[in-house]
């Protein structure tokens, strides 16, 4: 005898098969939406696809750079396109990759005659430790030319959540005074919009897009 609720005969199995197929199709649809057409499987990848489709308006956040100059986030490039990374200077993991990538881009911008079209910006999400003096020392250590590569942090601590949310950066205290966080290169276009995101280990792709945009 069939147990209560158990499908009966061929018709029951057909109903069960249809239900399974429907659930599978629904799961595939949801996965396809969350991965932007199956092109990405991570939130960072999803952000790349979304920004390439539709640049995002940046919040009205003010930054203060290593020399005390204040500037709106959206206008940090002084009318030029700006490649942005988020970091903190005490980081000994992924931030080293972002700093070395920015140094690489700085050298290539000069070598290829693109310095008039782009600026580089590294924003610290640790304003309590990354004071102007610390940012200047970090810039010198990494060979940052202040005319091309600026280091800054938020002018107001309370703007930090909005900054992280705008770039999709998640920062988690590790309990030892440091942070775990994701990272990427971001492009702010000449109109002050967040227009692109790139994998943090591919500054060469960022450069390729810069060169392509010039032609």
Short mmCIF file of N, CA, C and O in Angstrom, two decimals, residues 54-163:
data_model
loop_
_atom_site.label_atom_id
_atom_site.label_comp_id
_atom_site.label_asym_id
_atom_site.label_seq_id
_atom_site.Cartn_x
_atom_site.Cartn_y
_atom_site.Cartn_z
N UNK A 54 26.08 49.21 -16.97
CA UNK A 54 25.49 50.48 -16.54
C UNK A 54 26.35 51.11 -15.45
O UNK A 54 26.32 50.66 -14.30
N UNK A 55 27.14 52.14 -15.77
CA UNK A 55 27.94 52.82 -14.75
C UNK A 55 27.07 53.33 -13.61
O UNK A 55 25.93 53.72 -13.81
N UNK A 56 27.64 53.31 -12.40
CA UNK A 56 26.89 53.66 -11.19
C UNK A 56 27.27 55.05 -10.70
O UNK A 56 28.44 55.46 -10.78
N UNK A 57 26.29 55.75 -10.19
CA UNK A 57 26.53 57.05 -9.59
C UNK A 57 27.21 56.86 -8.23
O UNK A 57 26.78 56.02 -7.44
N UNK A 58 28.24 57.61 -7.96
CA UNK A 58 28.95 57.51 -6.70
C UNK A 58 28.33 58.42 -5.65
O UNK A 58 27.79 59.48 -5.97
N UNK A 59 28.40 58.02 -4.39
CA UNK A 59 27.82 58.87 -3.33
C UNK A 59 28.64 60.15 -3.13
O UNK A 59 29.82 60.22 -3.51
N UNK A 60 28.02 61.13 -2.52
CA UNK A 60 28.67 62.43 -2.29
C UNK A 60 29.57 62.33 -1.06
O UNK A 60 29.23 62.79 0.03
N UNK A 61 30.72 61.70 -1.26
CA UNK A 61 31.68 61.48 -0.18
C UNK A 61 32.91 62.36 -0.43
O UNK A 61 33.40 62.43 -1.55
N UNK A 62 33.40 62.98 0.63
CA UNK A 62 34.61 63.78 0.51
C UNK A 62 35.80 62.98 1.01
O UNK A 62 35.74 62.31 2.04
N UNK A 63 36.91 63.06 0.26
CA UNK A 63 38.16 62.42 0.64
C UNK A 63 39.18 63.48 1.02
O UNK A 63 39.11 64.62 0.56
N UNK A 64 40.13 63.08 1.85
CA UNK A 64 41.28 63.92 2.16
C UNK A 64 42.54 63.16 1.78
O UNK A 64 42.73 62.02 2.22
N UNK A 65 43.39 63.77 0.95
CA UNK A 65 44.56 63.03 0.48
C UNK A 65 45.75 63.18 1.42
O UNK A 65 45.65 63.83 2.48
N UNK A 66 46.85 62.57 1.06
CA UNK A 66 48.03 62.51 1.92
C UNK A 66 48.65 63.87 2.19
O UNK A 66 49.48 64.01 3.10
N UNK A 67 48.26 64.87 1.41
CA UNK A 67 48.81 66.21 1.59
C UNK A 67 47.78 67.18 2.16
O UNK A 67 47.99 68.40 2.15
N UNK A 68 46.65 66.63 2.63
CA UNK A 68 45.64 67.46 3.28
C UNK A 68 44.62 68.07 2.35
O UNK A 68 43.71 68.77 2.80
N UNK A 69 44.75 67.85 1.05
CA UNK A 69 43.78 68.40 0.09
C UNK A 69 42.49 67.60 0.13
O UNK A 69 42.51 66.37 0.20
N UNK A 70 41.38 68.30 0.09
CA UNK A 70 40.07 67.64 0.11
C UNK A 70 39.47 67.63 -1.29
O UNK A 70 39.68 68.56 -2.07
N UNK A 71 38.72 66.58 -1.56
CA UNK A 71 38.16 66.43 -2.91
C UNK A 71 36.94 65.52 -2.85
O UNK A 71 36.90 64.58 -2.06
N UNK A 72 35.93 65.76 -3.68
CA UNK A 72 34.81 64.82 -3.79
C UNK A 72 35.29 63.52 -4.43
O UNK A 72 36.14 63.53 -5.33
N UNK A 73 34.77 62.40 -3.98
CA UNK A 73 35.14 61.11 -4.54
C UNK A 73 34.95 61.09 -6.05
O UNK A 73 35.84 60.65 -6.80
N UNK A 74 33.82 61.57 -6.52
CA UNK A 74 33.51 61.51 -7.95
C UNK A 74 34.41 62.39 -8.80
O UNK A 74 34.53 62.19 -10.00
N UNK A 75 35.06 63.38 -8.16
CA UNK A 75 35.92 64.31 -8.91
C UNK A 75 37.39 64.15 -8.56
O UNK A 75 38.19 65.05 -8.81
N UNK A 76 37.74 62.99 -8.01
CA UNK A 76 39.11 62.77 -7.55
C UNK A 76 40.12 62.81 -8.69
O UNK A 76 41.29 63.09 -8.48
N UNK A 77 39.66 62.54 -9.91
CA UNK A 77 40.57 62.53 -11.04
C UNK A 77 40.71 63.87 -11.74
O UNK A 77 41.36 63.95 -12.78
N UNK A 78 40.11 64.92 -11.17
CA UNK A 78 40.18 66.26 -11.78
C UNK A 78 39.76 66.24 -13.25
O UNK A 78 40.40 66.84 -14.11
N UNK A 79 38.67 65.54 -13.53
CA UNK A 79 38.15 65.49 -14.89
C UNK A 79 38.73 64.38 -15.74
O UNK A 79 38.32 64.20 -16.89
N UNK A 80 39.67 63.64 -15.21
CA UNK A 80 40.25 62.51 -15.93
C UNK A 80 39.66 61.21 -15.42
O UNK A 80 39.07 61.16 -14.33
N UNK A 81 39.82 60.15 -16.17
CA UNK A 81 39.44 58.83 -15.68
C UNK A 81 40.38 58.43 -14.55
O UNK A 81 41.56 58.78 -14.57
N UNK A 82 39.85 57.70 -13.58
CA UNK A 82 40.63 57.38 -12.39
C UNK A 82 40.55 55.89 -12.07
O UNK A 82 39.45 55.34 -12.00
N UNK A 83 41.70 55.28 -11.88
CA UNK A 83 41.75 53.87 -11.46
C UNK A 83 41.91 53.84 -9.95
O UNK A 83 42.87 54.41 -9.41
N UNK A 84 40.97 53.21 -9.28
CA UNK A 84 40.88 53.24 -7.83
C UNK A 84 41.11 51.86 -7.23
O UNK A 84 40.62 50.85 -7.77
N UNK A 85 41.83 51.82 -6.12
CA UNK A 85 41.88 50.63 -5.28
C UNK A 85 41.55 51.04 -3.85
O UNK A 85 41.80 52.18 -3.46
N UNK A 86 41.00 50.10 -3.09
CA UNK A 86 40.76 50.32 -1.67
C UNK A 86 41.68 49.41 -0.88
O UNK A 86 41.82 48.22 -1.21
N UNK A 87 42.31 49.97 0.16
CA UNK A 87 43.31 49.21 0.91
C UNK A 87 43.47 49.81 2.30
O UNK A 87 42.81 50.77 2.66
N UNK A 88 44.37 49.22 3.09
CA UNK A 88 44.85 49.86 4.30
C UNK A 88 46.34 49.58 4.38
O UNK A 88 46.82 48.53 3.95
N UNK A 89 47.10 50.52 4.89
CA UNK A 89 48.55 50.47 4.72
C UNK A 89 49.24 49.39 5.55
O UNK A 89 50.37 49.01 5.25
N UNK A 90 48.58 48.87 6.60
CA UNK A 90 49.17 47.82 7.40
C UNK A 90 48.97 46.43 6.80
O UNK A 90 49.49 45.45 7.32
N UNK A 91 48.23 46.36 5.72
CA UNK A 91 47.90 45.07 5.09
C UNK A 91 49.17 44.44 4.51
O UNK A 91 49.98 45.11 3.88
N UNK A 92 49.30 43.13 4.72
CA UNK A 92 50.47 42.41 4.19
C UNK A 92 50.04 41.32 3.20
O UNK A 92 50.84 40.46 2.83
N UNK A 93 48.78 41.38 2.76
CA UNK A 93 48.30 40.35 1.82
C UNK A 93 47.89 41.00 0.51
O UNK A 93 48.74 41.44 -0.26
N UNK A 94 46.58 41.08 0.25
CA UNK A 94 46.09 41.51 -1.05
C UNK A 94 46.43 42.97 -1.35
O UNK A 94 46.58 43.35 -2.52
N UNK A 95 46.58 43.80 -0.33
CA UNK A 95 46.90 45.21 -0.56
C UNK A 95 48.26 45.37 -1.22
O UNK A 95 48.51 46.35 -1.93
N UNK A 96 49.17 44.45 -0.97
CA UNK A 96 50.47 44.51 -1.63
C UNK A 96 50.31 44.33 -3.14
O UNK A 96 51.00 44.97 -3.93
N UNK A 97 49.36 43.47 -3.52
CA UNK A 97 49.10 43.28 -4.95
C UNK A 97 48.51 44.54 -5.56
O UNK A 97 48.90 44.94 -6.66
N UNK A 98 47.59 45.18 -4.84
CA UNK A 98 46.98 46.39 -5.40
C UNK A 98 47.99 47.52 -5.50
O UNK A 98 48.00 48.28 -6.47
N UNK A 99 48.89 47.64 -4.51
CA UNK A 99 49.91 48.69 -4.56
C UNK A 99 50.90 48.44 -5.68
O UNK A 99 51.28 49.37 -6.41
N UNK A 100 51.33 47.19 -5.84
CA UNK A 100 52.28 46.89 -6.92
C UNK A 100 51.61 47.07 -8.27
O UNK A 100 52.25 47.51 -9.24
N UNK A 101 50.32 46.77 -8.35
CA UNK A 101 49.59 46.98 -9.60
C UNK A 101 49.46 48.45 -9.95
O UNK A 101 49.62 48.84 -11.11
N UNK A 102 49.19 49.28 -8.95
CA UNK A 102 49.13 50.71 -9.20
C UNK A 102 50.50 51.26 -9.62
O UNK A 102 50.59 52.13 -10.49
N UNK A 103 51.56 50.75 -9.00
CA UNK A 103 52.90 51.18 -9.39
C UNK A 103 53.19 50.80 -10.84
O UNK A 103 53.78 51.58 -11.61
N UNK A 104 52.76 49.60 -11.22
CA UNK A 104 52.92 49.15 -12.61
C UNK A 104 52.14 50.07 -13.55
O UNK A 104 52.67 50.50 -14.60
N UNK A 105 50.90 50.39 -13.20
CA UNK A 105 50.09 51.25 -14.05
C UNK A 105 50.68 52.65 -14.14
O UNK A 105 50.67 53.27 -15.21
N UNK A 106 51.20 53.16 -13.04
CA UNK A 106 51.81 54.48 -13.06
C UNK A 106 52.96 54.52 -14.07
O UNK A 106 53.06 55.44 -14.89
N UNK A 107 53.83 53.52 -14.01
CA UNK A 107 54.96 53.47 -14.94
C UNK A 107 54.50 53.36 -16.38
O UNK A 107 55.05 54.03 -17.28
N UNK A 108 53.47 52.55 -16.63
CA UNK A 108 52.98 52.35 -17.99
C UNK A 108 52.26 53.58 -18.52
O UNK A 108 52.34 53.91 -19.71
N UNK A 109 51.54 54.28 -17.65
CA UNK A 109 50.87 55.51 -18.09
C UNK A 109 51.89 56.54 -18.57
O UNK A 109 51.67 57.22 -19.57
N UNK A 110 52.99 56.64 -17.85
CA UNK A 110 54.04 57.57 -18.25
C UNK A 110 54.70 57.10 -19.54
O UNK A 110 54.90 57.87 -20.49
N UNK A 111 55.04 55.81 -19.58
CA UNK A 111 55.75 55.27 -20.73
C UNK A 111 54.93 55.37 -22.01
O UNK A 111 55.47 55.62 -23.09
N UNK A 112 53.62 55.19 -21.90
CA UNK A 112 52.76 55.16 -23.08
C UNK A 112 52.11 56.51 -23.37
O UNK A 112 51.26 56.61 -24.26
N UNK A 113 52.45 57.53 -22.62
CA UNK A 113 51.90 58.86 -22.87
C UNK A 113 50.44 58.99 -22.50
O UNK A 113 49.71 59.79 -23.09
N UNK A 114 49.98 58.23 -21.50
CA UNK A 114 48.58 58.25 -21.09
C UNK A 114 48.35 59.03 -19.80
O UNK A 114 47.22 59.09 -19.32
N UNK A 115 49.41 59.61 -19.26
CA UNK A 115 49.28 60.28 -17.97
C UNK A 115 48.35 61.48 -18.03
O UNK A 115 47.83 61.91 -16.99
N UNK A 116 48.12 62.03 -19.20
CA UNK A 116 47.20 63.15 -19.31
C UNK A 116 45.74 62.73 -19.31
O UNK A 116 44.85 63.57 -19.17
N UNK A 117 45.48 61.42 -19.45
CA UNK A 117 44.12 60.92 -19.55
C UNK A 117 43.63 60.22 -18.28
O UNK A 117 42.43 60.08 -18.08
N UNK A 118 44.56 59.77 -17.44
CA UNK A 118 44.21 58.96 -16.28
C UNK A 118 44.90 59.45 -15.02
O UNK A 118 45.98 60.03 -15.07
N UNK A 119 44.25 59.16 -13.89
CA UNK A 119 44.85 59.33 -12.58
C UNK A 119 44.67 58.02 -11.80
O UNK A 119 43.76 57.24 -12.10
N UNK A 120 45.52 57.81 -10.83
CA UNK A 120 45.44 56.64 -9.95
C UNK A 120 45.09 57.12 -8.55
O UNK A 120 45.56 58.17 -8.10
N UNK A 121 44.27 56.35 -7.86
CA UNK A 121 43.84 56.73 -6.51
C UNK A 121 43.75 55.48 -5.65
O UNK A 121 43.08 54.51 -6.02
N UNK A 122 44.42 55.50 -4.51
CA UNK A 122 44.30 54.44 -3.51
C UNK A 122 43.62 55.03 -2.29
O UNK A 122 44.10 56.04 -1.73
N UNK A 123 42.50 54.44 -1.87
CA UNK A 123 41.72 54.94 -0.75
C UNK A 123 41.84 53.98 0.42
O UNK A 123 41.54 52.80 0.29
N UNK A 124 42.26 54.50 1.57
CA UNK A 124 42.35 53.67 2.77
C UNK A 124 40.98 53.59 3.45
O UNK A 124 40.30 54.61 3.63
N UNK A 125 40.61 52.36 3.87
CA UNK A 125 39.39 52.21 4.66
C UNK A 125 39.74 52.07 6.15
O UNK A 125 38.91 51.61 6.95
N UNK A 126 40.94 52.52 6.53
CA UNK A 126 41.38 52.51 7.93
C UNK A 126 41.83 53.93 8.30
O UNK A 126 43.01 54.17 8.57
N UNK A 127 40.90 54.89 8.30
CA UNK A 127 41.29 56.29 8.53
C UNK A 127 41.86 56.54 9.92
O UNK A 127 42.56 57.54 10.12
N UNK A 128 41.61 55.67 10.87
CA UNK A 128 42.09 55.87 12.23
C UNK A 128 43.61 55.69 12.31
O UNK A 128 44.28 56.38 13.05
N UNK A 129 44.15 54.77 11.54
CA UNK A 129 45.60 54.57 11.52
C UNK A 129 46.26 55.24 10.32
O UNK A 129 47.42 55.68 10.40
N UNK A 130 45.56 55.31 9.20
CA UNK A 130 46.16 55.85 7.99
C UNK A 130 45.97 57.36 7.92
O UNK A 130 45.17 57.89 7.15
N UNK A 131 46.74 58.04 8.75
CA UNK A 131 46.75 59.50 8.77
C UNK A 131 47.52 60.02 7.55
O UNK A 131 48.11 59.24 6.80
N UNK A 132 47.53 61.32 7.40
CA UNK A 132 48.24 61.91 6.25
C UNK A 132 49.72 61.53 6.26
O UNK A 132 50.28 61.19 5.21
N UNK A 133 50.36 61.55 7.43
CA UNK A 133 51.77 61.18 7.50
C UNK A 133 51.98 59.73 7.06
O UNK A 133 52.94 59.42 6.34
N UNK A 134 51.11 58.85 7.51
CA UNK A 134 51.23 57.43 7.17
C UNK A 134 51.01 57.23 5.68
O UNK A 134 51.74 56.47 5.02
N UNK A 135 50.02 57.91 5.12
CA UNK A 135 49.76 57.78 3.69
C UNK A 135 50.92 58.31 2.86
O UNK A 135 51.28 57.72 1.83
N UNK A 136 51.52 59.41 3.29
CA UNK A 136 52.67 59.94 2.55
C UNK A 136 53.84 58.95 2.58
O UNK A 136 54.49 58.72 1.55
N UNK A 137 54.08 58.36 3.74
CA UNK A 137 55.16 57.39 3.85
C UNK A 137 54.88 56.16 2.99
O UNK A 137 55.79 55.62 2.34
N UNK A 138 53.64 55.74 2.95
CA UNK A 138 53.26 54.60 2.12
C UNK A 138 53.45 54.93 0.65
O UNK A 138 53.92 54.10 -0.14
N UNK A 139 53.09 56.15 0.28
CA UNK A 139 53.28 56.56 -1.10
C UNK A 139 54.74 56.58 -1.49
O UNK A 139 55.11 56.12 -2.58
N UNK A 140 55.59 57.12 -0.62
CA UNK A 140 57.02 57.13 -0.92
C UNK A 140 57.57 55.72 -1.04
O UNK A 140 58.38 55.42 -1.94
N UNK A 141 57.15 54.85 -0.16
CA UNK A 141 57.61 53.46 -0.18
C UNK A 141 57.27 52.77 -1.49
O UNK A 141 58.04 51.94 -2.00
N UNK A 142 56.12 53.11 -2.07
CA UNK A 142 55.67 52.46 -3.30
C UNK A 142 55.94 53.29 -4.55
O UNK A 142 55.49 52.93 -5.64
N UNK A 143 56.68 54.38 -4.41
CA UNK A 143 57.08 55.17 -5.57
C UNK A 143 55.95 55.97 -6.19
O UNK A 143 55.97 56.24 -7.40
N UNK A 144 54.96 56.36 -5.39
CA UNK A 144 53.82 57.10 -5.94
C UNK A 144 54.20 58.54 -6.27
O UNK A 144 54.73 59.26 -5.42
N UNK A 145 53.93 58.94 -7.49
CA UNK A 145 54.10 60.33 -7.90
C UNK A 145 52.81 61.06 -7.56
O UNK A 145 51.75 60.77 -8.13
N UNK A 146 52.83 62.01 -6.61
CA UNK A 146 51.59 62.67 -6.18
C UNK A 146 50.82 63.33 -7.32
O UNK A 146 49.60 63.53 -7.20
N UNK A 147 51.51 63.68 -8.40
CA UNK A 147 50.82 64.30 -9.53
C UNK A 147 50.01 63.29 -10.33
O UNK A 147 49.13 63.67 -11.11
N UNK A 148 50.29 62.01 -10.13
CA UNK A 148 49.63 60.97 -10.91
C UNK A 148 48.89 59.96 -10.03
O UNK A 148 47.82 59.49 -10.40
N UNK A 149 49.46 59.66 -8.88
CA UNK A 149 48.90 58.62 -8.00
C UNK A 149 48.70 59.21 -6.61
O UNK A 149 49.65 59.50 -5.91
N UNK A 150 47.44 59.43 -6.25
CA UNK A 150 47.11 60.02 -4.96
C UNK A 150 46.68 58.93 -3.98
O UNK A 150 46.07 57.93 -4.35
N UNK A 151 47.00 59.16 -2.70
CA UNK A 151 46.53 58.32 -1.62
C UNK A 151 45.65 59.16 -0.72
O UNK A 151 45.97 60.31 -0.41
N UNK A 152 44.52 58.58 -0.30
CA UNK A 152 43.55 59.36 0.46
C UNK A 152 42.75 58.45 1.36
O UNK A 152 42.86 57.22 1.30
N UNK A 153 41.94 59.08 2.20
CA UNK A 153 40.97 58.35 3.01
C UNK A 153 39.74 59.25 3.17
O UNK A 153 39.74 60.40 2.71
N UNK A 154 38.71 58.72 3.81
CA UNK A 154 37.49 59.52 3.97
C UNK A 154 37.75 60.68 4.92
O UNK A 154 38.47 60.56 5.91
N UNK A 155 37.17 61.83 4.62
CA UNK A 155 37.31 62.99 5.51
C UNK A 155 36.51 62.80 6.79
O UNK A 155 36.89 63.30 7.85
N UNK A 156 35.39 62.07 6.68
CA UNK A 156 34.54 61.81 7.84
C UNK A 156 34.40 60.30 8.03
O UNK A 156 34.03 59.58 7.10
N UNK A 157 34.68 59.84 9.25
CA UNK A 157 34.61 58.40 9.52
C UNK A 157 33.24 57.82 9.18
O UNK A 157 33.13 56.67 8.72
N UNK A 158 32.20 58.61 9.40
CA UNK A 158 30.84 58.10 9.19
C UNK A 158 30.52 57.84 7.71
O UNK A 158 29.51 57.19 7.40
N UNK A 159 31.37 58.31 6.80
CA UNK A 159 31.16 58.04 5.37
C UNK A 159 31.76 56.71 4.93
O UNK A 159 31.55 56.30 3.78
N UNK A 160 32.49 56.05 5.81
CA UNK A 160 33.16 54.82 5.42
C UNK A 160 32.20 53.72 4.96
O UNK A 160 32.44 53.09 3.93
N UNK A 161 31.08 53.46 5.65
CA UNK A 161 30.16 52.43 5.15
C UNK A 161 29.65 52.71 3.74
O UNK A 161 29.55 51.80 2.92
N UNK A 162 29.34 53.96 3.45
CA UNK A 162 28.85 54.30 2.11
C UNK A 162 29.93 54.11 1.07
O UNK A 162 29.66 53.68 -0.06
N UNK A 163 31.18 54.41 1.43
CA UNK A 163 32.30 54.20 0.51
C UNK A 163 32.45 52.71 0.18
O UNK A 163 32.54 52.34 -1.00
#
